[in-house]
CSV table of C-alpha atoms in Angstrom, one decimal:
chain,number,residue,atom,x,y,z
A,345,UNK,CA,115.8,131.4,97.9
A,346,UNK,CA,113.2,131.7,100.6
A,347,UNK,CA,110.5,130.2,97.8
A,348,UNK,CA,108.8,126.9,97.5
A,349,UNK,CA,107.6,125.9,93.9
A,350,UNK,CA,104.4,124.3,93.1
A,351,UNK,CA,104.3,121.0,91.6
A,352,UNK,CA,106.1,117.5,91.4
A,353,UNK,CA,109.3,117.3,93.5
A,354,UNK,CA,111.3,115.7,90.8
A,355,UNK,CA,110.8,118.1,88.3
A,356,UNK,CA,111.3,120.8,90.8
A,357,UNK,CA,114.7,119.6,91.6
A,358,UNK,CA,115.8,118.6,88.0
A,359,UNK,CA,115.0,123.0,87.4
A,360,UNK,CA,117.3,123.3,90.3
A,361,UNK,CA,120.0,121.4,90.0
A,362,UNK,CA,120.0,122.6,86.0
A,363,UNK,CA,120.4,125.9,87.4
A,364,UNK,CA,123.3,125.2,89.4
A,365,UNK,CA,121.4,125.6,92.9
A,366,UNK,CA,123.0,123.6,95.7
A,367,UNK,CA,121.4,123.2,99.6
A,368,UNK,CA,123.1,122.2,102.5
A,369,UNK,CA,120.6,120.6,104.1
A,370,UNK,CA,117.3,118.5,103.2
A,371,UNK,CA,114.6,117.7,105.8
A,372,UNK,CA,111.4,115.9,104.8
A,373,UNK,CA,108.8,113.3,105.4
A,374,UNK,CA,107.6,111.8,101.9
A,375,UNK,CA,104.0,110.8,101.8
A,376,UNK,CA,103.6,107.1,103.0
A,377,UNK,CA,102.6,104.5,100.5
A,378,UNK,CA,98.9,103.4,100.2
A,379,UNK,CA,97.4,106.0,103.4
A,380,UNK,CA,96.2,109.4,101.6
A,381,UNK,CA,95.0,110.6,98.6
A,382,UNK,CA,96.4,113.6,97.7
A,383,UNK,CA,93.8,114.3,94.8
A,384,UNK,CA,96.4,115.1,92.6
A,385,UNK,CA,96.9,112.6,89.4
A,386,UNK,CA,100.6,110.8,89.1
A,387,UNK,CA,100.9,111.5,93.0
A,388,UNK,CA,103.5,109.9,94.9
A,389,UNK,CA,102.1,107.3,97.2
A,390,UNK,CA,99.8,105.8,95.7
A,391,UNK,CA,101.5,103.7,93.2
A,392,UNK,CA,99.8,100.1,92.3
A,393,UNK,CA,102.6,98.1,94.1
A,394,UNK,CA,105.1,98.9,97.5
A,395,UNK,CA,107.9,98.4,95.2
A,396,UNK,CA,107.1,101.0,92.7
A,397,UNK,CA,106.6,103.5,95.5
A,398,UNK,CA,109.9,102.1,96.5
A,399,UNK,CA,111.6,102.7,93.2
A,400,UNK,CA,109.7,106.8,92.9
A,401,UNK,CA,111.5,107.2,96.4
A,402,UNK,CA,114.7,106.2,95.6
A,403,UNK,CA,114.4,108.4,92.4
A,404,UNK,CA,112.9,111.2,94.6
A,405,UNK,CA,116.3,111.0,96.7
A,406,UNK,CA,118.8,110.8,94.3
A,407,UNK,CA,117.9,114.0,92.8
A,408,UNK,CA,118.2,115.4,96.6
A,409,UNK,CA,121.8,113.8,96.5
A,410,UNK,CA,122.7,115.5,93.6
A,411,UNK,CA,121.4,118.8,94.6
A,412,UNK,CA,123.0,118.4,98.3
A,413,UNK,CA,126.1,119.9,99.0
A,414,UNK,CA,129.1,117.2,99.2
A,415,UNK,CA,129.0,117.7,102.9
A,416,UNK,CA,125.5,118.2,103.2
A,417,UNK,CA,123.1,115.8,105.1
A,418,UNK,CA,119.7,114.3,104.6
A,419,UNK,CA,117.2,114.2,108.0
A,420,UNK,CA,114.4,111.6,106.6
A,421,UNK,CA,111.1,111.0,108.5
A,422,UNK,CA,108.9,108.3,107.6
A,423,UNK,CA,106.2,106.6,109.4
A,424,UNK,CA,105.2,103.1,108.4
A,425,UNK,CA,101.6,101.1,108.1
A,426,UNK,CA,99.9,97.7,108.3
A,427,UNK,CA,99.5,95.2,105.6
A,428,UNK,CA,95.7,94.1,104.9
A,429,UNK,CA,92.6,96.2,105.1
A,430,UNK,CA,90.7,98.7,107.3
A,431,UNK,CA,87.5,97.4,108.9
A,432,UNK,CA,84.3,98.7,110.3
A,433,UNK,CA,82.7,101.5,108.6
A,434,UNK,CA,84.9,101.9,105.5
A,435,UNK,CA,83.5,101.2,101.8
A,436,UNK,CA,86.8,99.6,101.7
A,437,UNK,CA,86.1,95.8,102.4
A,438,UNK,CA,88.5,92.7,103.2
A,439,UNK,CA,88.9,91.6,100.0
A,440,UNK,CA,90.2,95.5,98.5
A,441,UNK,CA,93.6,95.9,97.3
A,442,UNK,CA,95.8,98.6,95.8
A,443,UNK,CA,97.3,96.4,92.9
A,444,UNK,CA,96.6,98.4,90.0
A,445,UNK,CA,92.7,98.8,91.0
A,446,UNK,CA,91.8,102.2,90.0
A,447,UNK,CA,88.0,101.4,91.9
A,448,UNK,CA,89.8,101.4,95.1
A,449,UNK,CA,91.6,104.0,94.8
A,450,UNK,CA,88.2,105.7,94.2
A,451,UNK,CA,86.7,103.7,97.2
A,452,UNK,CA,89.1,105.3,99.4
A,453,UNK,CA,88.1,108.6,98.8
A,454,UNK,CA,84.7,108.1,98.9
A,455,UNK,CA,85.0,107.2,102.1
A,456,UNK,CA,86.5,110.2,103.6
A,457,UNK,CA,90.2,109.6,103.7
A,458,UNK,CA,91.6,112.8,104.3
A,459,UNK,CA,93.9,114.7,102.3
A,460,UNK,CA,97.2,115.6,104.1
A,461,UNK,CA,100.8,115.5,103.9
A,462,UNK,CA,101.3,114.1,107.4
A,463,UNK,CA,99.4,111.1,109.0
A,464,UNK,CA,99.0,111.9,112.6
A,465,UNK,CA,94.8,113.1,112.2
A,466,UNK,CA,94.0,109.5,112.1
A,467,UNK,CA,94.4,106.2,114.1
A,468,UNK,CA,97.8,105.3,112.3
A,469,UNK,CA,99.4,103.2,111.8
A,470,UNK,CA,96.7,101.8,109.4
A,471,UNK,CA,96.4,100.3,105.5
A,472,UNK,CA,93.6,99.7,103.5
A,473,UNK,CA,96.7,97.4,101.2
A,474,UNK,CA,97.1,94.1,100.5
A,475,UNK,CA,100.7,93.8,99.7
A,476,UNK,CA,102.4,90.7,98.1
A,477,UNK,CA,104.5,88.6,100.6
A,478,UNK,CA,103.3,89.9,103.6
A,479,UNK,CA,100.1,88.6,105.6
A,480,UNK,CA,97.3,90.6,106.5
A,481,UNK,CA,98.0,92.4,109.8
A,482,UNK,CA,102.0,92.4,108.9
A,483,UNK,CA,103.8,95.1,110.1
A,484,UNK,CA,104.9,96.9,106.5
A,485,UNK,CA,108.5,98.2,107.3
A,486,UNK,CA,108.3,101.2,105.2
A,487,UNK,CA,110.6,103.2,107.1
A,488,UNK,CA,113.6,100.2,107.2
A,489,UNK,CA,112.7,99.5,103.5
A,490,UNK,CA,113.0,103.1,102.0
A,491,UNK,CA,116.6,103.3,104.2
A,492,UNK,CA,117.6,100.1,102.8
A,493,UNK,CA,117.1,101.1,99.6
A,494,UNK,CA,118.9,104.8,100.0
A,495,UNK,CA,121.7,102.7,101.4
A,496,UNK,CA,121.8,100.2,98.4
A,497,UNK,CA,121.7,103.1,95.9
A,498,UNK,CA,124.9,105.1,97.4
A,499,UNK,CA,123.7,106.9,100.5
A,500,UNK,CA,125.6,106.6,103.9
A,501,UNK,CA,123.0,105.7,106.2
A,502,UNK,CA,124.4,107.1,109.3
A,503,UNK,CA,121.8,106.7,111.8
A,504,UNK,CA,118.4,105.8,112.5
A,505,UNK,CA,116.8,108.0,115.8
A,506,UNK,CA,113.8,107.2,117.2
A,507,UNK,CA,111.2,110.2,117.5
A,508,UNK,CA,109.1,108.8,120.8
A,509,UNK,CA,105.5,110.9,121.1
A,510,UNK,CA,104.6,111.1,124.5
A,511,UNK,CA,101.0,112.2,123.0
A,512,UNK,CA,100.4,109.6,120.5
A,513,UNK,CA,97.0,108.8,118.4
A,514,UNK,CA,94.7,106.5,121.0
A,515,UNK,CA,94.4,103.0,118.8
A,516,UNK,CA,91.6,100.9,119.6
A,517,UNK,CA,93.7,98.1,119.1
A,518,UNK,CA,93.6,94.8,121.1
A,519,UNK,CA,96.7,92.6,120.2
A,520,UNK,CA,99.6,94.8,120.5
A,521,UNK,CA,100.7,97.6,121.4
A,522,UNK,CA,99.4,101.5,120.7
A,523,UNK,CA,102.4,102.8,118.7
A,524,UNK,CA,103.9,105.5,120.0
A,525,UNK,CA,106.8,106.5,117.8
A,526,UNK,CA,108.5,107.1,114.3
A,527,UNK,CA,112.1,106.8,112.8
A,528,UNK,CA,114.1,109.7,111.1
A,529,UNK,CA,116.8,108.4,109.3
A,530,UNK,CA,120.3,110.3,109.6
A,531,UNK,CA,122.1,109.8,105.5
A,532,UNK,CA,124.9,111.3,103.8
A,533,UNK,CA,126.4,111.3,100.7
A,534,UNK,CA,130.0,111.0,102.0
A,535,UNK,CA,131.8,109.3,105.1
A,536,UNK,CA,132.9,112.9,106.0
A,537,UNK,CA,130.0,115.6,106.2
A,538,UNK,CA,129.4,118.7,108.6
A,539,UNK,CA,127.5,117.9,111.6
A,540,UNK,CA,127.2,120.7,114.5
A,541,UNK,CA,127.3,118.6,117.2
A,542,UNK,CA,127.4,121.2,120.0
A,543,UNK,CA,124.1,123.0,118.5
A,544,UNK,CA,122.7,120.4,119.7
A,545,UNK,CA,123.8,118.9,123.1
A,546,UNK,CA,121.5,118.0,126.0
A,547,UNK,CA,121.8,119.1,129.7
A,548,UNK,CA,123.2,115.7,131.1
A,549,UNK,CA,120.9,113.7,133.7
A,550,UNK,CA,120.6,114.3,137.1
A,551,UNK,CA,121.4,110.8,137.6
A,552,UNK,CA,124.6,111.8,135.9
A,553,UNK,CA,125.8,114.0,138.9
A,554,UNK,CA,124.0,111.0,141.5
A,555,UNK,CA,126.1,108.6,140.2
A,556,UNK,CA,129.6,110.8,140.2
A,557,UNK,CA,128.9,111.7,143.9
A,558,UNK,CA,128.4,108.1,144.7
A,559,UNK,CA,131.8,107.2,142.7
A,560,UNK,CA,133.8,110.0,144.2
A,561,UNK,CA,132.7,108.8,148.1
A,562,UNK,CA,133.5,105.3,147.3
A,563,UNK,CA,137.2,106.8,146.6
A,564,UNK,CA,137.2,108.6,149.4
A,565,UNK,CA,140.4,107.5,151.3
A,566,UNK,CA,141.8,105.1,149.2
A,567,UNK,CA,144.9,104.1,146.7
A,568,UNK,CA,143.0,106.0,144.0
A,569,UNK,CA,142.2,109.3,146.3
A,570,UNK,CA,145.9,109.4,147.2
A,571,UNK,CA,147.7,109.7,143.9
A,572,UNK,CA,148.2,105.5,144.1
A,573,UNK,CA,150.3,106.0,147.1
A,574,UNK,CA,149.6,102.9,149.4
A,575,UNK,CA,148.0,103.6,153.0
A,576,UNK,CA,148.6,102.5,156.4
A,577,UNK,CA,146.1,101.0,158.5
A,578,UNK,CA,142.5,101.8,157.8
A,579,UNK,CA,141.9,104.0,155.0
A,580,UNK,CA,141.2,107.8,156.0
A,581,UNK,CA,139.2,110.6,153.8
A,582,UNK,CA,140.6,112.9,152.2
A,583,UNK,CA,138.7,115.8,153.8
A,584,UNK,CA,137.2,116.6,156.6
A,585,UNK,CA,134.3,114.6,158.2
A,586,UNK,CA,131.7,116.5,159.3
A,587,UNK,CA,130.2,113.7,162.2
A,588,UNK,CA,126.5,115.7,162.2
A,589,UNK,CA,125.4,114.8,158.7
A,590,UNK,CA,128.2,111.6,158.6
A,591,UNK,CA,128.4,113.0,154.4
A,592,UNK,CA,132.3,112.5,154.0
A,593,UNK,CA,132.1,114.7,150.6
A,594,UNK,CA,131.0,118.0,152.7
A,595,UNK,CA,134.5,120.3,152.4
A,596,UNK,CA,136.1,117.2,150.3
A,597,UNK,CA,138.8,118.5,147.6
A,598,UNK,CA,138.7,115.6,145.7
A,599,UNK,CA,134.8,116.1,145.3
A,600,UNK,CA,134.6,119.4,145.0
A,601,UNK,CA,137.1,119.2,142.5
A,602,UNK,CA,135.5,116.5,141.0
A,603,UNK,CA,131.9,118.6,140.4
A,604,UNK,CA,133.6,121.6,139.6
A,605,UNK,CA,134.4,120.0,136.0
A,606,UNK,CA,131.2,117.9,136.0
A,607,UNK,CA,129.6,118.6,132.3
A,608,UNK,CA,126.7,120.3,132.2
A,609,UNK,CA,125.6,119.0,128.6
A,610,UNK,CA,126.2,115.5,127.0
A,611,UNK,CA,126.0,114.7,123.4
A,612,UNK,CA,122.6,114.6,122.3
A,613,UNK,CA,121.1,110.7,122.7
A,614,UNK,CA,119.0,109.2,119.9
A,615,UNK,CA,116.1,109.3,121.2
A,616,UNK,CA,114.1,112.2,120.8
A,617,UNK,CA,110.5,112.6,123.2
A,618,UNK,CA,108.5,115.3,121.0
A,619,UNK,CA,105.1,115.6,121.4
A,620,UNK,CA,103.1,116.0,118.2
A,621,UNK,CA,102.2,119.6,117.4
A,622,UNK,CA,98.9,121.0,116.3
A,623,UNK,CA,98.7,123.7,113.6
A,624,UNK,CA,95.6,125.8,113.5
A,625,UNK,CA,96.3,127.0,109.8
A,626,UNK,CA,95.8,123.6,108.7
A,627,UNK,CA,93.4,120.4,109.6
A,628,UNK,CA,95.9,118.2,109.8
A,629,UNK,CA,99.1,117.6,112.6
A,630,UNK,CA,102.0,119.0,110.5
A,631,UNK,CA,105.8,118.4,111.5
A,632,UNK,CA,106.5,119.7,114.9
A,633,UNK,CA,108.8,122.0,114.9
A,634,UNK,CA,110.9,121.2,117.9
A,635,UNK,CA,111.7,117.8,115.6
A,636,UNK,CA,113.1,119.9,112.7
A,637,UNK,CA,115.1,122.0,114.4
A,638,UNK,CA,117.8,119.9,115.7
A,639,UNK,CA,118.0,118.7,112.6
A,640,UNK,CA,118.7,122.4,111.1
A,641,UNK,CA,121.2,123.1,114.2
A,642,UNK,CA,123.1,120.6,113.3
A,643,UNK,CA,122.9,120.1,109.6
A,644,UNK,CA,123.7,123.7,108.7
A,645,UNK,CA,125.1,127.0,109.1
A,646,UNK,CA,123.2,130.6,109.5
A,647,UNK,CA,123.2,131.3,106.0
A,648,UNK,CA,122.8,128.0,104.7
A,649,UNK,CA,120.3,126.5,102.4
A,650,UNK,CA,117.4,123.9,103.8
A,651,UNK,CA,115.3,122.2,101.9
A,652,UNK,CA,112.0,120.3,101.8
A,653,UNK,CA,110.6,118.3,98.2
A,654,UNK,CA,107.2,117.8,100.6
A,655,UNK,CA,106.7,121.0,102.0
A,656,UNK,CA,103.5,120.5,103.0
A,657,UNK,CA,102.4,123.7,105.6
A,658,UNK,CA,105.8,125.1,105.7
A,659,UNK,CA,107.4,123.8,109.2
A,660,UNK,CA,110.9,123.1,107.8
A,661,UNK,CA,110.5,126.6,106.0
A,662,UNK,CA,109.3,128.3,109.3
A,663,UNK,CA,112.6,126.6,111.1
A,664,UNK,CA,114.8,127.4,109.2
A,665,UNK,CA,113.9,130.9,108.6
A,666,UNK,CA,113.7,131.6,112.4
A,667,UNK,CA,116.9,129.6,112.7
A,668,UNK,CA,118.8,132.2,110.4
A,669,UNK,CA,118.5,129.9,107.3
A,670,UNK,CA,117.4,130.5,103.8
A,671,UNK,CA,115.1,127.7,102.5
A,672,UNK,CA,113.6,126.2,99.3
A,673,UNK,CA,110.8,123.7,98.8
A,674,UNK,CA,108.3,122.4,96.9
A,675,UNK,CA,104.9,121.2,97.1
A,676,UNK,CA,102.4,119.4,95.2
A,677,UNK,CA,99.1,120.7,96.9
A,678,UNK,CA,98.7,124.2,95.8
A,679,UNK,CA,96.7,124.5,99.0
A,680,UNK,CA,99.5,124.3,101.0
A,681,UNK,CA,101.4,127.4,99.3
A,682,UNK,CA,99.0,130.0,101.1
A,683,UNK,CA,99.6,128.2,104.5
A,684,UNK,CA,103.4,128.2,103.8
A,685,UNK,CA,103.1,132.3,103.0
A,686,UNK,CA,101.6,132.8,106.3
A,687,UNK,CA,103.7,130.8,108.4
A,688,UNK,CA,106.9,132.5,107.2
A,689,UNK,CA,105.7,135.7,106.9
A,690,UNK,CA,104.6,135.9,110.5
A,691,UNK,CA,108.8,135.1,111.7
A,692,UNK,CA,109.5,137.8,109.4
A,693,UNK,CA,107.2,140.2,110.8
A,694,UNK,CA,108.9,138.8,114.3
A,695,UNK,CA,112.3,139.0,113.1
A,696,UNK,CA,111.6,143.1,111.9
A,697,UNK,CA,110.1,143.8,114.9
A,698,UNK,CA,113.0,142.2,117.5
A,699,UNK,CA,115.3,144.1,115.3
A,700,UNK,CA,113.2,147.7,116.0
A,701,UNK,CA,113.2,146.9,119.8
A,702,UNK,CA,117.3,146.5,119.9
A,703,UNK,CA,117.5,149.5,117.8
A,704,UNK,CA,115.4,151.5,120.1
């Protein structure tokens, strides 16, 4: 535990679950078909078509399923791209395509594409791919593809949540709008799984308490305020009315008992604003943690297992580490291993010294 192993996910997993090893909990974003090169031969996403990529995925997630615990759940991020090709500036030209064409594959990292494991250090969403059945400039639909296809081969598909960046990547596009979000897809491999749904409640809006207030004076004095009992004449308030603010709820019973149970905290809505977060270990915008922990919270117990196949700089590691979870990954990019050690290391070294001061 506590370890991420270098090399291809799938046979990372297939060590795993020979050894018997079983997680509670996977978060991950898989690499995005036809954006980076990873430099690294038989890498996923790059394959020659979208529906080999397809297929690796769905063979990538299956071995998840059968290493995730029968209550366990999947927390899947995925960004999606454009059908045709990149202009202005690239050695990639109109007529380039991904379809088994090794030169452009070789074009693309001539011309600088960098290697990373997430996509938010470039104008995305972007594609250099010409992709059979859609038009150039056609949205892709990777995300709503890849949970299609988890769906068709067994999983639950629970829920898609919408992860809104208020700080997105400026596009310099003209015809529509600058995209400003991402999906992470809920799955399970059962009907019946453990979710912690008061981890990860939200304080309630303000609006929420505006609009009780407005409900509980519109009651005030009538068949509902008085247990049903009918009235005679004009109906009166409850409580008293103070005439110098003319506010019938000031000293009310019914409102005060009313706010006194008001909830504080609502179940949490599916739509998460998260800014992107920057990681100075790394050239590239990693995960941000604030989008992985809810996921933890509520997919898993102190104690529990987490898992990431893409590691990438270790933010589903650092979570769940400072979350009071054990963790395992892996990771193609030996690069990435170093940058993992440090980030996990440094809650450790947080974690020791918190533990000193109450000991003190």
């Amino acid at each position: 535990m506590n370890h991420c192993f270098q090399g291809d996910c799938r046979d990372v997993m297939q060590r795993l679950i020979a050894d018997g090893a079983r997680v509670q909990c996977i978060v991950t974003s898989p690499p995005y078909w036809g954006l980076r090169d990873y430099g690294h031969p038989g890498q996923l996403g790059l394959e020659p078509t979208l529906q080999e990529f397809m297929a690796n995925m769905v063979e990538v997630f299956e071995l998840c399923r059968q290493l995730l615990a029968d209550d366990g759940t999947l927390w899947l991020n995925m960004g999606d791209s454009y059908a045709g090709s990149r202009r202005g500036g690239s050695l990639v030209n109109d007529s380039s395509t991904l379809q088994g064409s090794k030169k452009n594959q070789e074009a693309c990292r001539v011309a600088g594409v960098t290697a990373s494991r997430r996509r938010d250090d470039a104008p995305v969403p972007r594609s250099d791919v010409r992709i059979e059945g859609l038009k150039s400039k056609d949205l892709v639909g990777q995300p709503w593809r890849l949970a299609f296809a988890l769906q068709e081969a067994g999983w639950w598909l629970r829920q898609d949540i919408i992860w809104h960046k208020p700080n997105p990547m400026p596009e310099s596009v003209k015809d529509r709008c600058t995209k400003a979000h991402e999906y992470l897809f809920l799955l399970t491999k059962g009907e019946r799984y453990f979710f912690d749904q008061n981890a990860i409640l939200e304080p309630v809006s303000p609006n929420t308490h505006a609009r009780l207030s407005q409900n509980v004076q519109a009651q005030i004095g009538s068949a509902r305020a008085n247990g049903g009992a009918k009235t005679n004449g004009n109906m009166k308030a409850v409580g008293r009315k103070v005439a110098s603010s003319g506010d019938v709820t000031k000293n009310n019973a019914s409102f005060n008992a009313a706010m006194a149970i008001m909830p504080t905290e609502r179940n949490r809505h599916s739509v998460w604003t998260i800014p992107t977060q920057a990681y100075s270990g790394a050239h590239f915008a990693t995960f941000p943690e604030a989008l992985v922990e809810p996921c933890i919270l509520a997919g898993s117990r102190p104690g529990d297992i987490v898992f990431d196949p893409f590691m990438g700089s270790g933010t589903v590691a650092s979570v769940a580490q400072r979350l009071g979870r054990h963790w395992i990954g892996a990771e193609l990019n030996p690069e990435y291993i170093n940058l993992q050690a440090d980030r996990t290391r440094q809650h450790g070294l947080l974690l020791e010294l918190a533990a000193v001061c109450v000991e003190a």
